[in-house]
Short mmCIF file of C-alpha atoms and ligand atoms in Angstrom, two decimals:
data_model
loop_
_atom_site.label_atom_id
_atom_site.label_comp_id
_atom_site.label_asym_id
_atom_site.label_seq_id
_atom_site.Cartn_x
_atom_site.Cartn_y
_atom_site.Cartn_z
CA MET X 1 118.57 98.47 99.10
CA GLY X 2 117.85 98.40 102.81
CA ASN X 3 120.72 98.08 105.19
CA ASP X 4 118.99 95.13 106.85
CA THR X 5 119.23 93.12 103.61
CA GLU X 6 120.64 89.68 104.29
CA TYR X 7 122.73 87.44 102.04
CA GLN X 8 124.50 84.08 102.10
CA ALA X 9 128.27 83.77 102.36
CA TRP X 10 130.83 81.04 102.96
CA ARG X 11 132.66 82.34 106.02
CA VAL X 12 135.72 81.01 107.78
CA HIS X 13 135.90 81.08 111.59
CA GLU X 14 138.96 80.49 113.76
CA LYS X 15 138.20 78.01 116.54
CA ASP X 16 140.98 76.85 118.87
CA GLY X 17 143.64 77.45 116.23
CA LYS X 18 141.62 75.59 113.54
CA TYR X 19 139.96 77.26 110.58
CA VAL X 20 136.48 76.07 109.65
CA GLY X 21 134.41 77.35 106.74
CA SER X 22 130.64 77.11 106.42
CA GLU X 23 127.67 78.85 104.88
CA GLU X 24 126.03 81.58 106.97
CA THR X 25 123.69 84.53 106.74
CA CYS X 26 125.34 87.98 106.72
CA ARG X 27 124.04 91.56 106.57
CA VAL X 28 124.85 94.03 103.78
CA ALA X 29 125.08 96.69 106.53
CA ASP X 30 128.19 94.94 107.88
CA LEU X 31 130.15 95.18 104.62
CA PRO X 32 132.94 97.80 104.51
CA ALA X 33 131.93 101.39 103.70
CA ASN X 34 133.20 101.53 100.08
CA GLU X 35 131.56 103.17 97.05
CA VAL X 36 130.29 100.21 95.02
CA LEU X 37 127.92 97.51 96.24
CA ILE X 38 127.91 94.49 93.92
CA ARG X 39 125.54 91.51 93.84
CA VAL X 40 128.01 88.73 93.14
CA THR X 41 126.67 85.92 90.97
CA HIS X 42 129.97 84.11 90.37
CA SER X 43 133.43 83.77 91.86
CA SER X 44 136.45 81.69 90.92
CA LEU X 45 138.66 79.39 92.98
CA ASN X 46 142.33 80.17 93.43
CA TYR X 47 145.24 78.75 95.43
CA LYS X 48 145.25 82.00 97.43
CA ASP X 49 141.64 81.37 98.52
CA ALA X 50 142.76 78.01 99.87
CA LEU X 51 145.54 79.76 101.80
CA SER X 52 143.08 82.32 103.20
CA ALA X 53 140.54 79.65 104.18
CA SER X 54 143.20 77.59 105.96
CA GLY X 55 144.31 80.51 108.14
CA ASN X 56 147.49 81.58 106.31
CA LYS X 57 148.19 84.93 108.00
CA GLY X 58 150.20 86.14 105.01
CA VAL X 59 146.85 86.30 103.18
CA THR X 60 144.23 86.92 105.89
CA ARG X 61 144.94 88.05 109.46
CA THR X 62 141.42 88.70 110.75
CA PHE X 63 138.68 86.09 111.21
CA PRO X 64 135.79 85.45 110.77
CA HIS X 65 136.37 86.16 107.12
CA THR X 66 134.73 85.67 103.71
CA PRO X 67 137.40 84.57 101.18
CA GLY X 68 137.15 84.92 97.41
CA ILE X 69 139.80 87.04 95.62
CA ASP X 70 137.59 87.10 92.50
CA ALA X 71 134.03 88.29 92.00
CA ALA X 72 131.75 89.13 89.09
CA GLY X 73 128.21 90.42 89.09
CA GLU X 74 125.95 93.45 88.93
CA VAL X 75 126.41 96.85 90.54
CA VAL X 76 123.42 97.58 92.79
CA GLU X 77 124.63 100.78 94.48
CA SER X 78 127.26 103.22 93.32
CA GLY X 79 128.21 106.86 93.82
CA GLY X 80 129.40 107.25 90.19
CA ALA X 81 131.19 104.96 87.77
CA PRO X 82 130.68 102.04 87.44
CA GLY X 83 126.97 102.82 87.37
CA LYS X 84 124.00 100.91 88.74
CA SER X 85 123.10 97.72 86.77
CA GLN X 86 126.53 97.55 85.14
CA GLN X 87 128.17 94.09 85.04
CA VAL X 88 131.66 94.22 86.53
CA ILE X 89 134.68 92.08 87.40
CA VAL X 90 136.69 92.59 90.59
CA THR X 91 139.98 90.71 91.10
CA GLY X 92 142.91 91.23 93.40
CA TYR X 93 143.79 94.30 95.47
CA ASP X 94 142.50 93.45 98.95
CA LEU X 95 139.40 91.51 97.85
CA GLY X 96 139.10 88.23 99.76
CA MET X 97 142.17 89.02 101.88
CA GLU X 98 140.96 91.41 104.62
CA THR X 99 138.01 92.74 102.56
CA PRO X 100 135.05 90.28 102.42
CA GLY X 101 135.35 88.54 99.05
CA GLY X 102 133.50 86.73 96.29
CA PHE X 103 132.45 83.71 98.36
CA GLY X 104 129.62 85.97 99.59
CA GLU X 105 126.63 87.04 97.49
CA TYR X 106 127.50 90.74 98.07
CA ILE X 107 130.74 92.72 98.20
CA ARG X 108 131.30 96.46 98.71
CA VAL X 109 134.54 97.71 97.14
CA PRO X 110 136.28 100.90 96.00
CA ALA X 111 135.22 102.06 92.52
CA GLU X 112 138.84 101.82 91.32
CA TRP X 113 138.83 98.03 91.82
CA CYS X 114 136.01 97.49 89.29
CA ILE X 115 136.48 96.57 85.63
CA GLU X 116 133.57 96.77 83.20
CA MET X 117 132.59 93.34 81.81
CA PRO X 118 134.19 92.83 78.37
CA SER X 119 131.68 93.00 75.55
CA GLY X 120 129.95 89.66 74.87
CA TRP X 121 130.97 88.20 78.24
CA ASP X 122 128.86 87.37 81.28
CA ALA X 123 129.89 86.89 84.91
CA ARG X 124 130.33 83.12 84.67
CA ARG X 125 132.58 83.39 81.64
CA ALA X 126 134.74 86.01 83.34
CA MET X 127 135.08 83.83 86.40
CA ILE X 128 136.19 80.80 84.36
CA TYR X 129 139.33 82.89 83.82
CA GLY X 130 139.37 84.78 87.15
CA THR X 131 142.67 85.80 88.73
CA ALA X 132 144.32 82.62 87.45
CA GLY X 133 143.42 83.37 83.82
CA LEU X 134 144.39 87.02 84.25
CA THR X 135 147.75 85.90 85.67
CA ALA X 136 148.33 83.49 82.79
CA GLY X 137 147.55 86.34 80.40
CA LEU X 138 149.92 88.70 82.23
CA CYS X 139 152.70 86.06 82.04
CA VAL X 140 152.20 85.66 78.29
CA ASP X 141 152.04 89.44 77.86
CA LYS X 142 155.38 89.88 79.67
CA LEU X 143 157.04 87.13 77.62
CA LEU X 144 155.83 88.74 74.38
CA ARG X 145 157.01 92.18 75.51
CA MET X 146 160.48 90.64 76.00
CA GLY X 147 160.34 89.42 72.40
CA ALA X 148 159.45 85.77 73.03
CA SER X 149 158.74 83.91 69.80
CA PRO X 150 158.07 80.30 68.78
CA GLU X 151 161.36 80.31 66.82
CA GLN X 152 163.35 80.45 70.09
CA GLY X 153 162.25 76.90 70.93
CA PRO X 154 159.56 75.24 73.04
CA VAL X 155 157.91 77.22 75.82
CA VAL X 156 157.57 75.38 79.14
CA VAL X 157 154.58 75.72 81.47
CA THR X 158 155.03 74.32 85.01
CA GLY X 159 152.12 73.41 87.25
CA ALA X 160 150.46 72.88 83.90
CA SER X 161 147.27 71.20 85.10
CA GLY X 162 146.55 73.99 87.60
CA ALA X 163 144.31 77.04 87.25
CA VAL X 164 147.04 79.34 85.89
CA GLY X 165 148.84 76.58 83.98
CA THR X 166 145.92 75.36 81.88
CA VAL X 167 145.11 78.86 80.60
CA ALA X 168 148.81 79.54 79.89
CA VAL X 169 149.06 76.30 77.87
CA GLU X 170 145.99 77.13 75.77
CA ILE X 171 146.97 80.77 75.08
CA LEU X 172 150.57 79.89 74.14
CA ALA X 173 149.52 77.00 71.90
CA GLY X 174 147.02 79.33 70.22
CA LEU X 175 149.84 81.82 69.56
CA GLY X 176 151.79 79.13 67.70
CA PHE X 177 154.30 78.19 70.42
CA THR X 178 155.34 74.56 70.84
CA VAL X 179 154.28 73.99 74.45
CA THR X 180 156.00 71.59 76.86
CA ALA X 181 153.70 71.11 79.85
CA VAL X 182 155.26 69.95 83.12
CA SER X 183 152.77 68.16 85.31
CA GLY X 184 152.78 65.82 88.28
CA LYS X 185 149.46 64.29 87.19
CA LYS X 186 149.80 61.38 84.76
CA GLU X 187 146.03 61.30 84.30
CA GLN X 188 146.10 64.89 82.94
CA VAL X 189 148.45 64.13 80.01
CA GLY X 190 145.56 63.68 77.56
CA ALA X 191 143.76 66.82 78.75
CA LEU X 192 146.94 68.92 78.50
CA LYS X 193 147.58 67.66 74.97
CA ALA X 194 143.97 68.49 74.10
CA LEU X 195 144.63 72.06 75.33
CA GLY X 196 147.52 72.27 72.86
CA ALA X 197 150.60 70.93 74.66
CA ALA X 198 152.95 69.21 72.22
CA GLU X 199 154.49 67.13 75.02
CA VAL X 200 153.90 66.59 78.72
CA LYS X 201 156.83 65.94 81.06
CA SER X 202 156.64 64.71 84.62
CA ARG X 203 157.84 66.92 87.50
CA GLU X 204 161.02 64.78 87.66
CA ALA X 205 162.20 66.64 84.55
CA LEU X 206 162.90 69.60 86.86
CA GLU X 207 164.35 67.81 89.89
CA ALA X 208 167.38 69.32 91.65
CA SER X 209 170.72 68.95 89.85
CA THR X 210 174.14 70.12 91.01
CA ARG X 211 175.33 71.67 87.74
CA PRO X 212 174.97 75.47 87.38
CA MET X 213 173.88 75.18 83.73
CA LEU X 214 172.20 72.46 81.65
CA LYS X 215 171.59 71.97 77.92
CA PRO X 216 169.47 74.97 76.74
CA VAL X 217 166.44 73.10 75.43
CA TYR X 218 163.65 75.64 76.01
CA GLY X 219 163.05 79.05 74.48
CA ASN X 220 160.89 80.59 77.23
CA ALA X 221 158.75 79.54 80.19
CA VAL X 222 155.76 80.34 82.37
CA ASP X 223 156.55 79.12 85.87
CA THR X 224 153.67 78.81 88.34
CA VAL X 225 155.50 76.77 90.99
CA GLY X 226 158.76 78.50 92.05
CA GLY X 227 161.26 76.62 94.25
CA VAL X 228 163.55 73.92 92.82
CA PRO X 229 161.67 73.54 89.50
CA LEU X 230 162.17 77.25 88.75
CA ALA X 231 165.88 77.03 89.60
CA GLU X 232 166.25 74.05 87.24
CA LEU X 233 164.25 75.78 84.51
CA LEU X 234 166.59 78.78 84.56
CA LYS X 235 169.49 76.42 83.73
CA GLN X 236 167.72 75.12 80.59
CA ILE X 237 166.56 78.35 78.90
CA ALA X 238 168.27 79.15 75.59
CA PRO X 239 170.21 82.42 75.17
CA GLY X 240 167.98 85.51 75.31
CA GLY X 241 164.92 83.61 76.54
CA SER X 242 162.68 84.56 79.46
CA VAL X 243 160.87 82.94 82.36
CA ALA X 244 157.70 84.61 83.65
CA CYS X 245 157.43 83.66 87.32
CA CYS X 246 154.15 83.98 89.21
CA GLY X 247 153.78 81.23 91.85
CA LEU X 248 155.24 79.38 94.78
CA VAL X 249 153.43 76.06 95.25
CA ALA X 250 156.81 74.24 95.13
CA GLY X 251 158.37 76.80 97.50
CA PRO X 252 159.21 80.50 97.79
CA THR X 253 163.00 80.03 97.80
CA VAL X 254 164.95 79.85 94.55
CA GLU X 255 168.61 78.86 94.75
CA THR X 256 170.42 79.84 91.59
CA THR X 257 173.75 81.09 90.33
CA VAL X 258 174.18 84.12 88.10
CA MET X 259 175.48 81.88 85.28
CA PRO X 260 172.28 81.60 83.19
CA PHE X 261 171.86 85.37 83.46
CA ILE X 262 175.41 86.44 82.59
CA LEU X 263 176.33 83.67 80.13
CA ARG X 264 173.01 83.27 78.31
CA GLY X 265 171.42 86.65 78.96
CA ILE X 266 168.16 85.11 80.08
CA ASN X 267 165.46 87.14 81.87
CA LEU X 268 163.50 86.31 85.00
CA LEU X 269 160.23 88.28 84.82
CA GLY X 270 158.09 88.78 87.91
CA VAL X 271 154.32 88.75 87.43
CA ASP X 272 151.87 90.30 89.90
CA SER X 273 148.16 90.24 89.10
CA VAL X 274 146.99 91.80 92.36
CA GLU X 275 148.31 95.33 92.87
CA ILE X 276 149.05 96.41 89.29
CA PRO X 277 147.11 99.42 87.93
CA LEU X 278 143.56 98.68 86.76
CA ASP X 279 144.44 99.69 83.21
CA GLN X 280 147.07 96.93 82.93
CA LYS X 281 144.45 94.41 84.09
CA ARG X 282 141.91 95.85 81.64
CA GLN X 283 144.24 95.36 78.65
CA VAL X 284 144.76 91.68 79.48
CA TRP X 285 141.03 91.10 80.19
CA HIS X 286 140.37 92.53 76.73
CA LYS X 287 142.89 90.09 75.20
CA LEU X 288 141.30 87.16 77.05
CA ALA X 289 137.89 88.16 75.70
CA THR X 290 139.22 88.41 72.12
CA ASP X 291 142.48 87.08 70.61
CA TRP X 292 143.53 85.01 73.63
CA ALA X 293 140.16 83.39 74.33
CA CYS X 294 140.50 79.79 75.57
CA PRO X 295 137.44 77.88 74.30
CA LYS X 296 138.75 74.54 75.56
CA THR X 297 139.34 75.85 79.06
CA GLU X 298 135.89 77.45 78.97
CA ALA X 299 134.27 74.17 77.88
CA SER X 300 135.97 72.17 80.63
CA ALA X 301 135.32 74.57 83.56
CA ARG X 302 133.50 73.07 86.52
CA ASP X 303 130.73 74.88 88.45
CA ILE X 304 130.32 74.31 92.17
CA SER X 305 128.04 75.55 94.95
CA ARG X 306 129.05 77.18 98.26
CA GLY X 307 128.47 73.80 99.91
CA GLU X 308 131.24 72.26 97.77
CA LEU X 309 133.85 74.92 98.56
CA ASP X 310 135.48 73.16 101.48
CA GLY X 311 136.54 70.06 99.51
CA ALA X 312 137.54 72.06 96.44
CA LEU X 313 139.80 74.37 98.49
CA LYS X 314 141.46 71.45 100.28
CA ALA X 315 142.32 69.91 96.88
CA PHE X 316 144.27 73.10 96.04
CA LEU X 317 146.39 72.76 99.16
CA LYS X 318 147.22 69.16 98.25
CA GLY X 319 148.21 70.16 94.67
CA GLU X 320 145.33 68.02 93.39
CA SER X 321 143.16 70.73 91.89
CA VAL X 322 142.64 70.54 88.13
CA GLY X 323 141.62 73.26 85.69
CA LYS X 324 139.15 76.03 86.34
CA ILE X 325 136.47 75.96 89.03
CA VAL X 326 133.66 78.53 89.14
CA LEU X 327 131.57 79.23 92.24
CA ASP X 328 127.96 79.80 91.15
CA HIS X 329 125.97 81.46 93.94
CA SER X 330 122.66 80.35 92.38
CA ARG X 331 123.47 76.63 92.78
N1 LIG V 1 151.52 86.44 91.03
C1 LIG V 1 150.20 86.47 91.05
O1 LIG V 1 149.56 87.52 90.96
C2 LIG V 1 149.46 85.16 91.14
C3 LIG V 1 148.14 85.06 90.69
C4 LIG V 1 147.52 83.80 90.70
C5 LIG V 1 148.20 82.71 91.21
N2 LIG V 1 149.46 82.89 91.70
C6 LIG V 1 150.21 81.76 92.23
O2 LIG V 1 150.45 80.85 91.17
C7 LIG V 1 150.51 79.53 91.69
C8 LIG V 1 149.55 78.64 90.92
O3 LIG V 1 148.22 79.05 91.20
P1 LIG V 1 147.01 78.18 90.69
O4 LIG V 1 145.78 78.93 91.05
O5 LIG V 1 147.23 77.77 89.29
O6 LIG V 1 147.14 76.90 91.64
P2 LIG V 1 146.74 75.40 91.33
O7 LIG V 1 145.50 75.33 90.51
O8 LIG V 1 146.80 74.66 92.62
O9 LIG V 1 147.92 74.91 90.37
C9 LIG V 1 149.21 74.70 90.82
C10 LIG V 1 149.75 73.46 90.14
O10 LIG V 1 151.13 73.32 90.49
C11 LIG V 1 151.48 71.94 90.53
N3 LIG V 1 152.03 71.67 91.86
C12 LIG V 1 151.39 71.62 93.04
N4 LIG V 1 152.24 71.35 94.04
C13 LIG V 1 153.45 71.25 93.48
C14 LIG V 1 154.76 70.98 94.00
N5 LIG V 1 154.96 70.78 95.29
N6 LIG V 1 155.78 70.97 93.13
C15 LIG V 1 155.60 71.19 91.81
N7 LIG V 1 154.38 71.43 91.26
C16 LIG V 1 153.34 71.47 92.09
C17 LIG V 1 150.20 71.17 90.26
O11 LIG V 1 150.15 70.95 88.85
P3 LIG V 1 150.67 69.61 88.19
O12 LIG V 1 150.10 68.50 89.00
O13 LIG V 1 150.15 69.68 86.79
O14 LIG V 1 152.16 69.61 88.28
C18 LIG V 1 149.11 72.15 90.61
O15 LIG V 1 147.92 71.86 89.94
C19 LIG V 1 150.21 79.65 93.19
O16 LIG V 1 151.43 79.72 93.91
C20 LIG V 1 149.48 80.97 93.29
O17 LIG V 1 149.61 81.55 94.57
C21 LIG V 1 150.09 84.08 91.68
#
């Protein structure tokens, strides 16, 4: 491939302190000098992409920038493994943060960021899950490693209608857990029940209370929101249960006492999908492609074009995004 090859990308520019994204023509020659050049056919939308595109310096410091923390497609140049023509998935590490990401038709990344496409999958299917699905899988994996079981009581999923939440609900229901979904969207109650939630509670169920402990009604939880809801959740987990914590849409600060930890022996489990070793990601991708497959999430995923990115990313920032959204570069 010639270095003067051009491609289309959705790039964000900083103009007078404002961040504006639009489609533009880029050159492969300007991509970073890493080992593997990938023709990206699909990407996936995540809350972090919305943060990057809106100028959050904790995610992206340097503009202009191509966001997209997820990418899937075909290797077109490589010094070794993965080889040319191989279909691969890239999620996390620095992709879409400072390294140009999946909202462009090409990325060039280190070989150790690339995972071979699971057997029977294509790029679109992988990107229905994307980082959000991988994170949901990692949360479930951590809960199971701590011995979580349906017999301990219902498992709660917060931010249930979001990208991570929907996949968590479907996997946990498939594993036989009784799932309580917590969602701020009344109109999503039916969809969450269709994914397998036994009940859907409004966000008020986890509003701030002054007591250090509450009735232990839940066995375990996947928390995608942090902040006050996480603090309240910790008070309601039954003895020996665990909360896998991965997000901060309700806030990064969690005010708690040690009481749930020392009187009920509960566990707060941190989940990172970005910097963990590739092999840990590979194991969960394999689960998602086999035992933990989410056919309902797959059937309900929405495909968008680069031209629709702006609106879709703004919906994330307002907490209005629903389910899984795939960016299809051919649209
Ligand atoms: N640790 C990691 O590696 C990792 C990986 C991926 C994502 N994350 C984080 O996980 C979180 C969820 O990501 P996502 O992609 O699923 O985002 P998302 O699609 O926007 O989902 C978040 C959901 O949280 C709920 N929500 C939004 N604002 C809220 C508020 N102020 N209070 C309570 N609930 C609120 C909404 O669901 P309802 O309307 O149904 O309540 C929303 O759909 C984000 O913080 C993201 O950065 C972390």
